[in-house]
Amino acid sequence: MDGQETGEQGQDRHNVASGTVFTLDIAGISGAMLPEVGGKAANLGELTSAGLPVPPGFCLTTAAYRHALSAIGLDEVFAALKETDASHLDQLNGLAARARSLVLDAGVPDVVAEALRSAYQQLGEDVPVAVRSSATAEDLAFASFAGQQDTFLNVVGADSVLEAVSRCWASLWTDRAVTYRTTNGIDHASVTLAVVVQEMVDSATAGVMFTANPVTGNRQETVIDASPGLGEAVVSGAVNPDQYVVDVRRGAMVKRTVGDRQVEIRAIPGGGTERVERSAGSSRDLPGDANPQPCLSDHQVLALVDLGREVQLHYGAPQDTEWAIDDEGKLWLTQARPITTLYPQTTRTPPVPGEHAFLNFSLAQGLTRPLTPMGLAGIRLIASCVARTAAFDVPDPRSGPPPYYEAGQRIFFDLTAVVRSRVGRAIVPRVFDVMEARSAVLIRGLFDDPRFSVTTRTPLKLIRHVAPVAAKYRVPETLFRGLFRPASALKRVEKLGSDLRNTLAVPQQATAHQRISHVQRILGEEVFATVPQVLPLPALGFAMLALVKKLLGGQAPYDELQTVLRGLPNNVTTEMDLALWQLAAGIRKDPDAVASMTGRTAAELTEQYRDGSLPAVAQTGLSSFLGTFGHRAVAEIDLGMPRWSDDPTHILGVVTNYLRLADGSEAPDQQFARAARDADEQVSRLVARARTKSPLHAAVVRMALDRTRRFAGLRELPKYNLVLGLSVARKQLLLIGNELAAAHRIERPEDIFFLDLDEAETALAGDDLQELVAERRAAYGQELRRRHIPRVLMSDGTEPEAAPGTNGSQRPGTLSGSPASAGRATAPARVIMDPVGAHLEPGEILVAPSTDPGWTPLFLTAGGLVMEMGGPNSHGAVVAREYGIPAVVGVPDATSRISTGQLVTVDGAAGTVAVEGAGGGTG
């Protein structure tokens, strides 16, 4: 070849000479080579091999990074970072600065520099290139790391490229990159950096393209941002670009917005870039032009959409891409990475074609975190039992009933039949008005969508499914007994509880396969039975309250009716919280016990409890508490979550917080008793007002409010019984897990909760499922980090709540939600995402994504409550009323819009939260 070598041959010669592969041609890179080339280079290699238009170039591998930095002292930084929490930003930033200095001081070793100069020469003499960081923890399916490391554009000359490489290596240690990795739980020592060197595209127009709408989640829309010059202006946010939204199915433009394009970034001859501020003398379209022209023609937009479709087809998932169009009109692809912010679609496709709407049942239950695989398996069995009882066809109970779906390891139900039914439209949103008010708004929003027009106009279908449940469990009889023989109704409820415990029993000598059968029996047949036998009574209680409102009208305002619901008897969650307070009160009477426990962590106290070495009053008191309430847990509908009897760390943490309360603080049991007295006095006032109408009115109001007080607290009991069944099932599965771990089919007993029932049987048959468990744990860990969870999800991926105009407008500094518990409180906020180990100072405003019974011990010392989820009769709202603390629920994004320490005013009657210095971030 006349003494000349090809690019790949020249690179190989220098690589072989050094004994290590330092450079690779992009055309020879595949996705499987990510450890050697990093995410960006792996993706560019994949795109090149797919025949897509990628500028030529090469990659300086991670081996070069490791060779250069092998002996510069980073090990000490790694060790320090491992011990530093993501919340300690000052420490993280200091360690990041130290690492950057070490990397920059090390420079590029001669052997690496020689390989790089040779590869660069193959591109051409002083050819302008882009030098781009390519980290091994970058452009991944769960974390894109977009913009975390540096890129240098229009670099000219080998010396300049070497300098840019050194700065790329150092950018692995920017403050933002270190914080991002720490927050996402990625080991810093495991991350290395490759560097991509690519020929520059001197672009006339450039930008980014998402092959799914990143705001609404719609998988059928491509969104393109474009601006003249280099794409850096768009990527960095320096410009308001043109935006084009295209419906991919129809190939039709949905939206075209021309941006102001006041800034343009251009390449400078000889190297570097310049930022050009657009002025009135510019020859291009200006913001002030009467008719500014878009920088892309329709033909170019559709060509980009076609290119995006090819990229998505290659990867099998929506992609965030960067592109450029040169002066000759050629389209280039300069980057592709997964869109990591999209919420996953449902794991199965509806059998009936067309658009479907799915309701997030996890959120309706106050659960934002994902469920374990076995937890989901348990819910599928319970849902199948409900469906079969209601005369639905359920071919395979372990797969769940037809309306049951899962997405993002959370529970969803297909709402399509509901919103297409006249009766469904009338009933279901009203249920959610008091359960999860924001969901009710979104459900009603679907009524105007022509895809969900009413097709079922009579209640016959509903009756066909409700009647079997009502008949089997004698619901009319329960209502009649509650109305006319309330004491008898309560005795029957007590008997149901004892009967349930008998049905949950499993023989001690049962085999592993028999235990799986018992789990299926308990969850698929037994636990639901108490729900239709108990739930009519609290429903009757709330119906009686509504009757009083109807009878008295303006003489029974909302806040006074809510007072009737304070200090309710027969509420198992209230009883649990007060029992926990009594445990702490008993310990406080023993100064030696208090001194022994003060200053110790909850984990240390847990070890003492397991050893039987807690102070006697604490040891016996905690044992008694767990004997009654130990089957409960945080996120307790997931049977994969440890029960308090498994791990009492959370409970001991709450107890130690109670012990810190200053003497003279009003005890929660006294608060509860006062709330009950306030309710009784309010009942008397309402009866007196009714008497002014007639003695009959007074008698009806007295009876109605008596039933409200007796039965409304029972609303917690069906879930309490269900959780009791889940706890028993969990114990049986742990016994099976012990057997599988002993046989080395799984690593530890708790791993069984990352399998489902079918897989547990497979493991019992002899299969080693340790690898599957590891994959499941990793996926679960990723979902735990997800902050944004949609309430409603469409089958095309759209989140109706993310659509423009759904959040409404409100006064600056004031957040709006649903009134939940009357009263006003002004205090510092405490944003808590997980109650386990949480610390709440007495009187602080608790700000949480949602709550279930595992959170309620915190309510005893909270000055007020703000929740992102929920409605006036959601769990947190009910408990807040009973404790007499102001509460507002259903406040969108409260945990990100309020910061810990901010002074907030909660107005529980108006449903508003005033935030001092609003606009803060997370707490």
PDB file of C-alpha atoms in Angstrom, residues 197-333:
ATOM      1  CA  VAL A 197     -12.003  11.400  19.430  1.00  0.00           C
ATOM      2  CA  GLN A 198     -14.275  12.065  16.443  1.00  0.00           C
ATOM      3  CA  GLU A 199     -14.118  14.205  13.357  1.00  0.00           C
ATOM      4  CA  MET A 200     -16.040  17.424  13.921  1.00  0.00           C
ATOM      5  CA  VAL A 201     -19.235  18.061  12.011  1.00  0.00           C
ATOM      6  CA  ASP A 202     -19.216  21.776  11.184  1.00  0.00           C
ATOM      7  CA  SER A 203     -22.956  21.888  11.500  1.00  0.00           C
ATOM      8  CA  ALA A 204     -25.332  24.371   9.959  1.00  0.00           C
ATOM      9  CA  THR A 205     -28.042  23.126  12.313  1.00  0.00           C
ATOM     10  CA  ALA A 206     -27.846  20.716  15.245  1.00  0.00           C
ATOM     11  CA  GLY A 207     -29.719  19.605  18.304  1.00  0.00           C
ATOM     12  CA  VAL A 208     -31.227  16.719  20.200  1.00  0.00           C
ATOM     13  CA  MET A 209     -34.012  14.254  19.405  1.00  0.00           C
ATOM     14  CA  PHE A 210     -36.018  12.087  21.794  1.00  0.00           C
ATOM     15  CA  THR A 211     -37.749   9.136  20.168  1.00  0.00           C
ATOM     16  CA  ALA A 212     -40.395   9.275  22.900  1.00  0.00           C
ATOM     17  CA  ASN A 213     -41.832  12.408  24.480  1.00  0.00           C
ATOM     18  CA  PRO A 214     -39.690  12.843  27.631  1.00  0.00           C
ATOM     19  CA  VAL A 215     -42.247  15.101  29.316  1.00  0.00           C
ATOM     20  CA  THR A 216     -45.519  13.247  28.775  1.00  0.00           C
ATOM     21  CA  GLY A 217     -44.001   9.760  28.310  1.00  0.00           C
ATOM     22  CA  ASN A 218     -45.816   9.244  24.982  1.00  0.00           C
ATOM     23  CA  ARG A 219     -43.915   6.544  23.060  1.00  0.00           C
ATOM     24  CA  GLN A 220     -45.637   7.538  19.820  1.00  0.00           C
ATOM     25  CA  GLU A 221     -44.223  11.069  19.703  1.00  0.00           C
ATOM     26  CA  THR A 222     -40.726  12.146  18.659  1.00  0.00           C
ATOM     27  CA  VAL A 223     -39.523  15.474  20.084  1.00  0.00           C
ATOM     28  CA  ILE A 224     -36.776  17.436  18.280  1.00  0.00           C
ATOM     29  CA  ASP A 225     -34.981  20.533  19.572  1.00  0.00           C
ATOM     30  CA  ALA A 226     -32.917  22.374  16.960  1.00  0.00           C
ATOM     31  CA  SER A 227     -30.850  25.534  16.639  1.00  0.00           C
ATOM     32  CA  PRO A 228     -28.319  26.940  14.134  1.00  0.00           C
ATOM     33  CA  GLY A 229     -24.644  26.186  14.736  1.00  0.00           C
ATOM     34  CA  LEU A 230     -23.183  23.486  16.941  1.00  0.00           C
ATOM     35  CA  GLY A 231     -25.471  21.329  19.024  1.00  0.00           C
ATOM     36  CA  GLU A 232     -23.744  22.446  22.231  1.00  0.00           C
ATOM     37  CA  ALA A 233     -26.076  25.460  22.367  1.00  0.00           C
ATOM     38  CA  VAL A 234     -29.078  23.153  22.671  1.00  0.00           C
ATOM     39  CA  VAL A 235     -27.465  20.510  24.884  1.00  0.00           C
ATOM     40  CA  SER A 236     -26.112  23.065  27.364  1.00  0.00           C
ATOM     41  CA  GLY A 237     -29.392  24.978  27.541  1.00  0.00           C
ATOM     42  CA  ALA A 238     -27.802  28.195  26.287  1.00  0.00           C
ATOM     43  CA  VAL A 239     -30.574  28.802  23.771  1.00  0.00           C
ATOM     44  CA  ASN A 240     -34.317  28.501  23.455  1.00  0.00           C
ATOM     45  CA  PRO A 241     -34.366  26.165  20.442  1.00  0.00           C
ATOM     46  CA  ASP A 242     -36.985  25.412  17.853  1.00  0.00           C
ATOM     47  CA  GLN A 243     -39.102  22.460  18.955  1.00  0.00           C
ATOM     48  CA  TYR A 244     -40.886  19.974  16.732  1.00  0.00           C
ATOM     49  CA  VAL A 245     -43.215  17.262  18.032  1.00  0.00           C
ATOM     50  CA  VAL A 246     -44.148  14.568  15.522  1.00  0.00           C
ATOM     51  CA  ASP A 247     -46.761  11.824  15.823  1.00  0.00           C
ATOM     52  CA  VAL A 248     -44.721   8.874  14.573  1.00  0.00           C
ATOM     53  CA  ARG A 249     -47.738   6.732  13.722  1.00  0.00           C
ATOM     54  CA  ARG A 250     -49.184   9.323  11.344  1.00  0.00           C
ATOM     55  CA  GLY A 251     -45.946  11.036  10.351  1.00  0.00           C
ATOM     56  CA  ALA A 252     -47.701  14.281  11.211  1.00  0.00           C
ATOM     57  CA  MET A 253     -46.405  17.406  12.925  1.00  0.00           C
ATOM     58  CA  VAL A 254     -48.209  17.823  16.261  1.00  0.00           C
ATOM     59  CA  LYS A 255     -46.405  20.978  17.326  1.00  0.00           C
ATOM     60  CA  ARG A 256     -43.892  23.410  15.822  1.00  0.00           C
ATOM     61  CA  THR A 257     -42.459  26.167  18.016  1.00  0.00           C
ATOM     62  CA  VAL A 258     -39.828  28.592  16.731  1.00  0.00           C
ATOM     63  CA  GLY A 259     -37.372  29.516  19.503  1.00  0.00           C
ATOM     64  CA  ASP A 260     -35.640  32.839  20.023  1.00  0.00           C
ATOM     65  CA  ARG A 261     -32.201  31.371  19.076  1.00  0.00           C
ATOM     66  CA  GLN A 262     -30.403  34.350  20.627  1.00  0.00           C
ATOM     67  CA  VAL A 263     -27.161  32.411  21.016  1.00  0.00           C
ATOM     68  CA  GLU A 264     -25.187  30.426  18.440  1.00  0.00           C
ATOM     69  CA  ILE A 265     -22.066  28.394  19.137  1.00  0.00           C
ATOM     70  CA  ARG A 266     -19.704  28.135  16.167  1.00  0.00           C
ATOM     71  CA  ALA A 267     -16.373  26.504  15.420  1.00  0.00           C
ATOM     72  CA  ILE A 268     -13.393  28.865  15.082  1.00  0.00           C
ATOM     73  CA  PRO A 269     -10.843  28.189  12.315  1.00  0.00           C
ATOM     74  CA  GLY A 270      -7.706  26.796  13.956  1.00  0.00           C
ATOM     75  CA  GLY A 271      -9.524  25.369  16.955  1.00  0.00           C
ATOM     76  CA  GLY A 272     -12.013  26.180  19.694  1.00  0.00           C
ATOM     77  CA  THR A 273     -15.525  27.572  19.617  1.00  0.00           C
ATOM     78  CA  GLU A 274     -17.124  30.948  20.035  1.00  0.00           C
ATOM     79  CA  ARG A 275     -20.437  31.992  21.511  1.00  0.00           C
ATOM     80  CA  VAL A 276     -22.183  34.433  19.201  1.00  0.00           C
ATOM     81  CA  GLU A 277     -24.965  36.596  20.538  1.00  0.00           C
ATOM     82  CA  ARG A 278     -27.560  37.087  17.800  1.00  0.00           C
ATOM     83  CA  SER A 279     -28.094  40.746  16.930  1.00  0.00           C
ATOM     84  CA  ALA A 280     -30.369  42.796  14.735  1.00  0.00           C
ATOM     85  CA  GLY A 281     -27.746  42.780  12.034  1.00  0.00           C
ATOM     86  CA  SER A 282     -27.692  39.022  11.763  1.00  0.00           C
ATOM     87  CA  SER A 283     -28.534  37.575   8.401  1.00  0.00           C
ATOM     88  CA  ARG A 284     -30.468  34.781  10.086  1.00  0.00           C
ATOM     89  CA  ASP A 285     -34.011  34.951  11.420  1.00  0.00           C
ATOM     90  CA  LEU A 286     -34.221  36.963  14.615  1.00  0.00           C
ATOM     91  CA  PRO A 287     -36.563  36.987  17.601  1.00  0.00           C
ATOM     92  CA  GLY A 288     -37.857  40.336  16.485  1.00  0.00           C
ATOM     93  CA  ASP A 289     -38.589  39.232  12.920  1.00  0.00           C
ATOM     94  CA  ALA A 290     -42.224  39.495  11.942  1.00  0.00           C
ATOM     95  CA  ASN A 291     -42.154  35.961  10.545  1.00  0.00           C
ATOM     96  CA  PRO A 292     -39.230  34.011  12.009  1.00  0.00           C
ATOM     97  CA  GLN A 293     -38.565  30.866  10.021  1.00  0.00           C
ATOM     98  CA  PRO A 294     -37.917  27.454  11.583  1.00  0.00           C
ATOM     99  CA  CYS A 295     -34.353  26.229  11.175  1.00  0.00           C
ATOM    100  CA  LEU A 296     -35.544  22.811   9.925  1.00  0.00           C
ATOM    101  CA  SER A 297     -37.772  22.156   6.930  1.00  0.00           C
ATOM    102  CA  ASP A 298     -40.597  19.623   7.221  1.00  0.00           C
ATOM    103  CA  HIS A 299     -38.541  17.297   5.030  1.00  0.00           C
ATOM    104  CA  GLN A 300     -35.578  17.516   7.426  1.00  0.00           C
ATOM    105  CA  VAL A 301     -37.822  16.948  10.454  1.00  0.00           C
ATOM    106  CA  LEU A 302     -39.298  13.802   8.946  1.00  0.00           C
ATOM    107  CA  ALA A 303     -35.815  12.591   7.918  1.00  0.00           C
ATOM    108  CA  LEU A 304     -34.750  12.987  11.550  1.00  0.00           C
ATOM    109  CA  VAL A 305     -37.838  11.082  12.725  1.00  0.00           C
ATOM    110  CA  ASP A 306     -36.961   8.239  10.345  1.00  0.00           C
ATOM    111  CA  LEU A 307     -33.409   8.213  11.685  1.00  0.00           C
ATOM    112  CA  GLY A 308     -34.721   8.143  15.251  1.00  0.00           C
ATOM    113  CA  ARG A 309     -36.963   5.214  14.394  1.00  0.00           C
ATOM    114  CA  GLU A 310     -33.941   3.287  13.084  1.00  0.00           C
ATOM    115  CA  VAL A 311     -31.949   4.013  16.249  1.00  0.00           C
ATOM    116  CA  GLN A 312     -34.823   2.967  18.515  1.00  0.00           C
ATOM    117  CA  LEU A 313     -35.384  -0.182  16.485  1.00  0.00           C
ATOM    118  CA  HIS A 314     -31.700  -1.061  16.840  1.00  0.00           C
ATOM    119  CA  TYR A 315     -31.737  -0.680  20.631  1.00  0.00           C
ATOM    120  CA  GLY A 316     -35.292  -1.856  21.234  1.00  0.00           C
ATOM    121  CA  ALA A 317     -35.999   1.109  23.523  1.00  0.00           C
ATOM    122  CA  PRO A 318     -36.621   4.881  23.231  1.00  0.00           C
ATOM    123  CA  GLN A 319     -33.429   6.888  22.743  1.00  0.00           C
ATOM    124  CA  ASP A 320     -32.105  10.361  23.517  1.00  0.00           C
ATOM    125  CA  THR A 321     -29.964  11.278  20.497  1.00  0.00           C
ATOM    126  CA  GLU A 322     -27.775  14.144  19.357  1.00  0.00           C
ATOM    127  CA  TRP A 323     -27.572  15.003  15.661  1.00  0.00           C
ATOM    128  CA  ALA A 324     -26.119  17.545  13.262  1.00  0.00           C
ATOM    129  CA  ILE A 325     -26.755  18.635   9.664  1.00  0.00           C
ATOM    130  CA  ASP A 326     -23.679  19.940   7.841  1.00  0.00           C
ATOM    131  CA  ASP A 327     -23.519  22.720   5.246  1.00  0.00           C
ATOM    132  CA  GLU A 328     -24.104  20.208   2.459  1.00  0.00           C
ATOM    133  CA  GLY A 329     -27.342  19.019   4.078  1.00  0.00           C
ATOM    134  CA  LYS A 330     -25.964  15.627   5.240  1.00  0.00           C
ATOM    135  CA  LEU A 331     -27.462  14.310   8.462  1.00  0.00           C
ATOM    136  CA  TRP A 332     -25.072  12.954  11.115  1.00  0.00           C
ATOM    137  CA  LEU A 333     -25.748  11.080  14.330  1.00  0.00           C
TER     138      LEU A 333
END
